[in-house]
mmCIF file of C-alpha atoms in Angstrom:
data_model
loop_
_atom_site.group_PDB
_atom_site.id
_atom_site.type_symbol
_atom_site.label_atom_id
_atom_site.label_comp_id
_atom_site.label_asym_id
_atom_site.label_seq_id
_atom_site.Cartn_x
_atom_site.Cartn_y
_atom_site.Cartn_z
ATOM 1 C CA LYS A 30 0.000 0.000 0.000
ATOM 2 C CA LYS A 31 1.201 3.432 -0.841
ATOM 3 C CA GLU A 32 1.476 5.802 2.000
ATOM 4 C CA THR A 33 -0.413 9.109 1.591
ATOM 5 C CA MET A 34 0.903 12.281 3.221
ATOM 6 C CA THR A 35 -1.527 14.467 5.061
ATOM 7 C CA ASP A 36 -1.345 18.191 5.804
ATOM 8 C CA ALA A 37 -0.125 17.416 9.216
ATOM 9 C CA ASP A 38 2.883 15.479 7.866
ATOM 10 C CA LEU A 39 3.978 18.380 5.590
ATOM 11 C CA PRO A 40 6.239 20.990 7.061
ATOM 12 C CA ASP A 41 4.811 24.480 7.718
ATOM 13 C CA GLU A 42 6.690 26.175 4.879
ATOM 14 C CA MET A 43 5.480 23.711 2.308
ATOM 15 C CA ALA A 44 1.898 23.995 3.568
ATOM 16 C CA ALA A 45 1.983 27.747 3.236
ATOM 17 C CA MET A 46 3.213 27.514 -0.353
ATOM 18 C CA PHE A 47 0.360 25.236 -1.422
ATOM 19 C CA ASP A 48 -2.347 27.060 0.560
ATOM 20 C CA LEU A 49 -4.622 28.733 -2.006
ATOM 21 C CA THR A 50 -6.714 30.600 0.571
ATOM 22 C CA LEU A 51 -3.944 33.092 1.254
ATOM 23 C CA LYS A 52 -3.981 36.246 -0.883
ATOM 24 C CA LYS A 53 -0.960 37.254 -2.792
ATOM 25 C CA LYS A 54 0.769 40.425 -1.741
ATOM 26 C CA LYS A 55 0.578 43.261 -4.224
ATOM 27 C CA LYS A 56 3.822 44.580 -5.505
ATOM 28 C CA LYS A 57 4.544 48.209 -4.689
ATOM 29 C CA PRO A 58 5.210 50.415 -7.730
ATOM 30 C CA LYS A 59 8.717 51.537 -8.059
ATOM 31 C CA LYS A 60 9.342 55.236 -7.635
ATOM 32 C CA GLU A 61 10.718 57.083 -10.595
ATOM 33 C CA THR A 62 14.317 57.793 -9.990
ATOM 34 C CA ALA A 63 15.647 61.252 -10.714
ATOM 35 C CA VAL A 64 18.234 61.592 -13.410
ATOM 36 C CA GLY A 65 21.559 62.729 -12.121
ATOM 37 C CA GLU A 66 21.039 62.379 -8.380
ATOM 38 C CA GLY A 67 24.622 63.266 -7.617
ATOM 39 C CA ASP A 68 24.669 66.412 -9.738
ATOM 40 C CA GLY A 69 23.126 69.267 -7.757
ATOM 41 C CA ASP A 70 23.246 71.735 -10.632
ATOM 42 C CA GLN A 71 21.061 69.666 -12.977
ATOM 43 C CA PRO A 72 17.281 70.074 -12.624
ATOM 44 C CA LYS A 73 15.280 67.124 -11.345
ATOM 45 C CA VAL A 74 12.584 65.564 -13.458
ATOM 46 C CA GLY A 75 9.822 63.182 -12.554
ATOM 47 C CA GLY A 76 7.515 63.021 -9.576
ATOM 48 C CA GLU A 77 9.374 65.512 -7.375
ATOM 49 C CA GLU A 78 8.829 68.408 -9.797
ATOM 50 C CA THR A 79 5.109 67.697 -10.110
ATOM 51 C CA ASP A 80 4.784 67.495 -6.333
ATOM 52 C CA ALA A 81 6.466 70.888 -5.985
ATOM 53 C CA LYS A 82 4.030 72.411 -8.502
ATOM 54 C CA LYS A 83 1.093 70.983 -6.604
ATOM 55 C CA GLU A 84 2.396 72.447 -3.359
ATOM 56 C CA ASP A 85 2.779 75.862 -5.038
ATOM 57 C CA ASP A 86 -0.783 75.673 -6.335
ATOM 58 C CA LYS A 87 -2.140 74.810 -2.945
ATOM 59 C CA GLU A 88 -0.532 77.829 -1.277
ATOM 60 C CA PRO A 89 -3.265 80.463 -0.565
ATOM 61 C CA ALA A 90 -2.929 83.858 -2.180
ATOM 62 C CA GLU A 91 -2.098 86.747 0.071
ATOM 63 C CA ILE A 92 -5.107 89.029 0.796
ATOM 64 C CA SER A 93 -4.465 92.644 1.744
ATOM 65 C CA ILE A 94 -6.912 93.963 4.330
ATOM 66 C CA PHE A 95 -7.350 97.714 4.763
ATOM 67 C CA VAL A 96 -8.157 98.495 8.365
ATOM 68 C CA LEU A 97 -9.823 101.847 9.031
ATOM 69 C CA ASP A 98 -8.909 103.798 12.061
ATOM 70 C CA PRO A 99 -11.794 104.468 14.441
ATOM 71 C CA PRO A 100 -13.310 107.968 13.990
ATOM 72 C CA SER A 101 -11.995 110.513 16.388
ATOM 73 C CA TYR A 102 -15.132 112.732 16.109
ATOM 74 C CA THR A 103 -18.759 111.817 16.572
ATOM 75 C CA TYR A 104 -21.562 112.932 14.251
ATOM 76 C CA SER A 105 -22.951 115.426 16.762
ATOM 77 C CA GLN A 106 -19.548 117.031 17.204
ATOM 78 C CA LEU A 107 -19.042 117.421 13.452
ATOM 79 C CA LEU A 108 -22.545 118.821 13.029
ATOM 80 C CA SER A 109 -22.034 121.395 15.763
ATOM 81 C CA ARG A 110 -18.761 122.468 14.154
ATOM 82 C CA VAL A 111 -20.463 122.987 10.776
ATOM 83 C CA VAL A 112 -23.274 125.017 12.343
ATOM 84 C CA ASP A 113 -20.807 127.201 14.242
ATOM 85 C CA PHE A 114 -18.814 127.766 11.057
ATOM 86 C CA VAL A 115 -21.942 128.854 9.156
ATOM 87 C CA HIS A 116 -22.970 131.189 11.995
ATOM 88 C CA GLU A 117 -19.568 132.873 12.063
ATOM 89 C CA ASN A 118 -19.167 133.421 8.314
ATOM 90 C CA ASN A 119 -22.787 133.919 7.194
ATOM 91 C CA PRO A 120 -24.849 135.366 10.011
ATOM 92 C CA GLU A 121 -27.509 136.706 7.631
ATOM 93 C CA LEU A 122 -28.384 133.171 6.491
ATOM 94 C CA THR A 123 -28.896 131.741 9.969
ATOM 95 C CA ASP A 124 -30.623 134.639 11.680
ATOM 96 C CA LYS A 125 -33.716 134.564 9.481
ATOM 97 C CA LYS A 126 -37.002 135.253 11.144
ATOM 98 C CA ARG A 127 -40.240 133.713 10.068
ATOM 99 C CA PHE A 128 -42.443 136.112 8.152
ATOM 100 C CA THR A 129 -45.844 136.304 9.807
ATOM 101 C CA MET A 130 -48.650 138.382 8.363
ATOM 102 C CA LYS A 131 -51.573 139.604 10.386
ATOM 103 C CA PRO A 132 -55.004 138.717 9.014
ATOM 104 C CA PRO A 133 -57.044 141.581 7.610
ATOM 105 C CA GLN A 134 -59.524 143.139 10.016
ATOM 106 C CA LEU A 135 -62.757 144.125 8.310
ATOM 107 C CA MET A 136 -65.734 146.079 9.556
ATOM 108 C CA ARG A 137 -69.094 146.834 8.003
ATOM 109 C CA VAL A 138 -69.808 150.474 7.232
ATOM 110 C CA GLY A 139 -73.527 150.822 6.648
ATOM 111 C CA THR A 140 -75.005 148.221 4.328
ATOM 112 C CA LYS A 141 -72.923 148.653 1.175
ATOM 113 C CA LYS A 142 -69.349 149.334 2.330
ATOM 114 C CA THR A 143 -66.511 147.410 4.017
ATOM 115 C CA LEU A 144 -63.747 149.023 6.077
ATOM 116 C CA TRP A 145 -60.268 147.471 6.167
ATOM 117 C CA VAL A 146 -58.947 148.643 9.524
ATOM 118 C CA ASN A 147 -55.299 147.424 9.544
ATOM 119 C CA TYR A 148 -54.633 148.149 5.885
ATOM 120 C CA GLN A 149 -51.686 150.522 6.442
ATOM 121 C CA GLU A 150 -50.102 148.174 9.013
ATOM 122 C CA ILE A 151 -50.110 145.290 6.540
ATOM 123 C CA CYS A 152 -48.612 147.468 3.813
ATOM 124 C CA THR A 153 -45.802 148.466 6.185
ATOM 125 C CA MET A 154 -45.079 144.825 7.073
ATOM 126 C CA MET A 155 -44.845 143.926 3.384
ATOM 127 C CA ARG A 156 -42.681 147.006 2.664
ATOM 128 C CA ARG A 157 -44.921 147.981 -0.204
ATOM 129 C CA ASN A 158 -46.494 151.258 -1.204
ATOM 130 C CA ALA A 159 -50.120 151.571 -0.103
ATOM 131 C CA ASP A 160 -51.129 152.911 -3.534
ATOM 132 C CA HIS A 161 -49.731 149.834 -5.302
ATOM 133 C CA VAL A 162 -51.594 147.482 -2.973
ATOM 134 C CA PHE A 163 -54.724 149.604 -3.452
ATOM 135 C CA GLN A 164 -54.536 149.259 -7.248
ATOM 136 C CA PHE A 165 -54.123 145.493 -6.970
ATOM 137 C CA MET A 166 -57.052 145.077 -4.580
ATOM 138 C CA MET A 167 -59.407 147.205 -6.635
ATOM 139 C CA ALA A 168 -58.476 145.349 -9.819
ATOM 140 C CA GLU A 169 -59.042 141.938 -8.223
ATOM 141 C CA LEU A 170 -62.236 142.907 -6.406
ATOM 142 C CA GLY A 171 -63.656 144.675 -9.428
ATOM 143 C CA THR A 172 -65.029 147.536 -7.361
ATOM 144 C CA GLU A 173 -64.158 151.012 -6.165
ATOM 145 C CA GLY A 174 -62.668 152.233 -2.923
ATOM 146 C CA SER A 175 -60.720 154.957 -1.196
ATOM 147 C CA ILE A 176 -58.259 155.527 1.649
ATOM 148 C CA ASP A 177 -59.601 157.694 4.471
ATOM 149 C CA GLY A 178 -57.729 160.124 6.740
ATOM 150 C CA ASN A 179 -56.713 157.332 9.166
ATOM 151 C CA LYS A 180 -55.134 155.359 6.295
ATOM 152 C CA ARG A 181 -57.880 152.774 6.324
ATOM 153 C CA LEU A 182 -59.215 151.275 3.126
ATOM 154 C CA VAL A 183 -62.902 151.759 2.410
ATOM 155 C CA ILE A 184 -64.247 149.265 -0.153
ATOM 156 C CA ARG A 185 -67.606 149.525 -1.796
ATOM 157 C CA GLY A 186 -69.445 146.246 -1.397
ATOM 158 C CA LYS A 187 -69.728 143.414 1.118
ATOM 159 C CA PHE A 188 -66.651 141.199 1.523
ATOM 160 C CA VAL A 189 -65.620 138.563 4.048
ATOM 161 C CA PRO A 190 -62.137 138.423 5.638
ATOM 162 C CA LYS A 191 -61.289 135.032 4.048
ATOM 163 C CA TYR A 192 -61.702 136.416 0.543
ATOM 164 C CA ILE A 193 -59.543 139.476 1.286
ATOM 165 C CA GLU A 194 -56.920 137.177 2.859
ATOM 166 C CA SER A 195 -56.761 135.031 -0.286
ATOM 167 C CA LEU A 196 -56.136 138.133 -2.396
ATOM 168 C CA LEU A 197 -53.465 139.237 0.049
ATOM 169 C CA ARG A 198 -51.688 135.905 -0.308
ATOM 170 C CA LYS A 199 -51.805 136.260 -4.077
ATOM 171 C CA TYR A 200 -50.253 139.714 -3.864
ATOM 172 C CA ILE A 201 -47.444 138.428 -1.610
ATOM 173 C CA LEU A 202 -46.549 135.566 -3.976
ATOM 174 C CA GLU A 203 -46.528 137.863 -6.996
ATOM 175 C CA TYR A 204 -45.019 141.113 -5.698
ATOM 176 C CA VAL A 205 -43.270 140.330 -2.385
ATOM 177 C CA ALA A 206 -41.789 136.807 -2.125
ATOM 178 C CA CYS A 207 -38.477 135.942 -3.776
ATOM 179 C CA GLN A 208 -38.782 132.971 -6.118
ATOM 180 C CA MET A 209 -35.177 131.893 -5.589
ATOM 181 C CA CYS A 210 -34.744 131.757 -1.798
ATOM 182 C CA ARG A 211 -38.384 132.276 -0.678
ATOM 183 C CA SER A 212 -37.391 135.308 1.332
ATOM 184 C CA PHE A 213 -39.749 138.223 2.006
ATOM 185 C CA ASN A 214 -36.943 140.735 2.483
ATOM 186 C CA THR A 215 -37.436 142.326 -0.945
ATOM 187 C CA THR A 216 -37.971 145.746 -2.482
ATOM 188 C CA LEU A 217 -40.219 146.787 -5.378
ATOM 189 C CA THR A 218 -38.754 149.363 -7.748
ATOM 190 C CA LYS A 219 -39.913 150.790 -11.068
ATOM 191 C CA ASP A 220 -37.601 151.195 -14.019
ATOM 192 C CA SER A 221 -37.902 154.653 -15.546
ATOM 193 C CA VAL A 222 -36.952 153.457 -19.033
ATOM 194 C CA SER A 223 -39.006 150.292 -19.438
ATOM 195 C CA ARG A 224 -41.646 151.302 -16.877
ATOM 196 C CA LEU A 225 -41.594 147.807 -15.459
ATOM 197 C CA PHE A 226 -41.586 146.845 -11.799
ATOM 198 C CA PHE A 227 -38.717 144.704 -10.469
ATOM 199 C CA VAL A 228 -38.554 142.730 -7.222
ATOM 200 C CA GLN A 229 -35.031 142.852 -5.759
ATOM 201 C CA CYS A 230 -34.134 140.335 -3.027
ATOM 202 C CA GLN A 231 -31.949 141.674 -0.236
ATOM 203 C CA ASP A 232 -30.784 138.221 0.900
ATOM 204 C CA CYS A 233 -29.719 136.373 -2.254
ATOM 205 C CA GLY A 234 -29.458 139.384 -4.605
ATOM 206 C CA SER A 235 -31.747 137.964 -7.303
ATOM 207 C CA SER A 236 -34.012 140.232 -9.326
ATOM 208 C CA ARG A 237 -37.102 139.537 -11.402
ATOM 209 C CA SER A 238 -39.675 141.562 -13.257
ATOM 210 C CA VAL A 239 -43.324 141.387 -12.275
ATOM 211 C CA ALA A 240 -46.430 141.765 -14.369
ATOM 212 C CA GLN A 241 -48.348 144.992 -14.416
ATOM 213 C CA ILE A 242 -51.604 145.197 -12.514
ATOM 214 C CA ARG A 243 -54.512 144.532 -14.782
ATOM 215 C CA SER A 244 -58.119 145.162 -13.943
ATOM 216 C CA GLY A 245 -60.183 142.057 -13.375
ATOM 217 C CA TYR A 246 -63.849 141.467 -13.838
ATOM 218 C CA HIS A 247 -65.927 144.568 -13.195
ATOM 219 C CA ALA A 248 -69.689 144.258 -12.985
ATOM 220 C CA THR A 249 -71.624 147.091 -14.589
ATOM 221 C CA THR A 250 -73.725 149.084 -12.150
ATOM 222 C CA LYS A 251 -76.526 151.583 -12.547
ATOM 223 C CA ALA A 252 -74.047 154.466 -12.385
ATOM 224 C CA ASP A 253 -72.027 152.937 -15.212
ATOM 225 C CA ARG A 254 -75.113 152.522 -17.364
ATOM 226 C CA ARG A 255 -76.166 156.121 -16.700
ATOM 227 C CA ALA A 256 -72.685 157.345 -17.671
ATOM 228 C CA LEU A 257 -72.888 155.400 -20.925
ATOM 229 C CA ARG A 258 -76.313 156.907 -21.722
ATOM 230 C CA ASN A 259 -75.088 160.448 -21.182
ATOM 231 C CA VAL A 260 -72.154 160.023 -23.567
#
C-alpha cells in the first residue's frame, strides 16, 4: 500500500506555499528615480517636480486687508462744528425770522361798504407802497374804494375776511416773495426806461420783473349805465 501524506505530515513552509486561501501580496510600484542624483546643478525631473508644482498651487494667495482707524469725532460734534462755522461766516443766512402776516380786520360800514382797519399796518409789514396794494385790490375785487384820513381802506361792497386774505396771499406771492430763496426781504422798484416793476431780493441778490396790474372782472352798475347813456 502506498502511504499518503496528510497536511499534518507536511512541514509548515510547504503547507503555506500550497495554501490557495492566502492572498498574494501586491507589488509596490517603483518610484521614478531622478536623473543625475549626484549632480546638484542639474534640474530634477519626474515626480518631485510635479509634487512641488502641486504644493505651489495649494498655497493660498495673500489678501491685503485695509483696516480703518476708528473715527476721532462723533456725528454730533461734526454737526455742531459745521453750524458754528456757518454762523460765524454767514450770520444773515442763519438769523432769518419767520415772516408772519396779520389777518385783515374788516368792519361793516352801513349796508354797502366794508372798512379794512389794519390796511396801512399790513402794507408796512410787506414794505410795499399803499397805492400799489390799493390798485391790486381794486383790480381783483372789481369795485371802487378809497383811503380815508386814518389810512384805512374803504371798499364799496360786502366782503368777508377770508376772501380778502386770499387776495393778500396772491399779492405776496406775486409782488413780495423771492422765487429763488423764498425770502420776504425784498424791495419793489420801477424802471424809468421800461416802466416795469422789479422785485429785488436783499438776501440772495436775485431780481425779477413782475407783471403789471390789470383790472379784473368789473360788474356794470346803474351808475355805469347812466354814464354810458349820457355820452
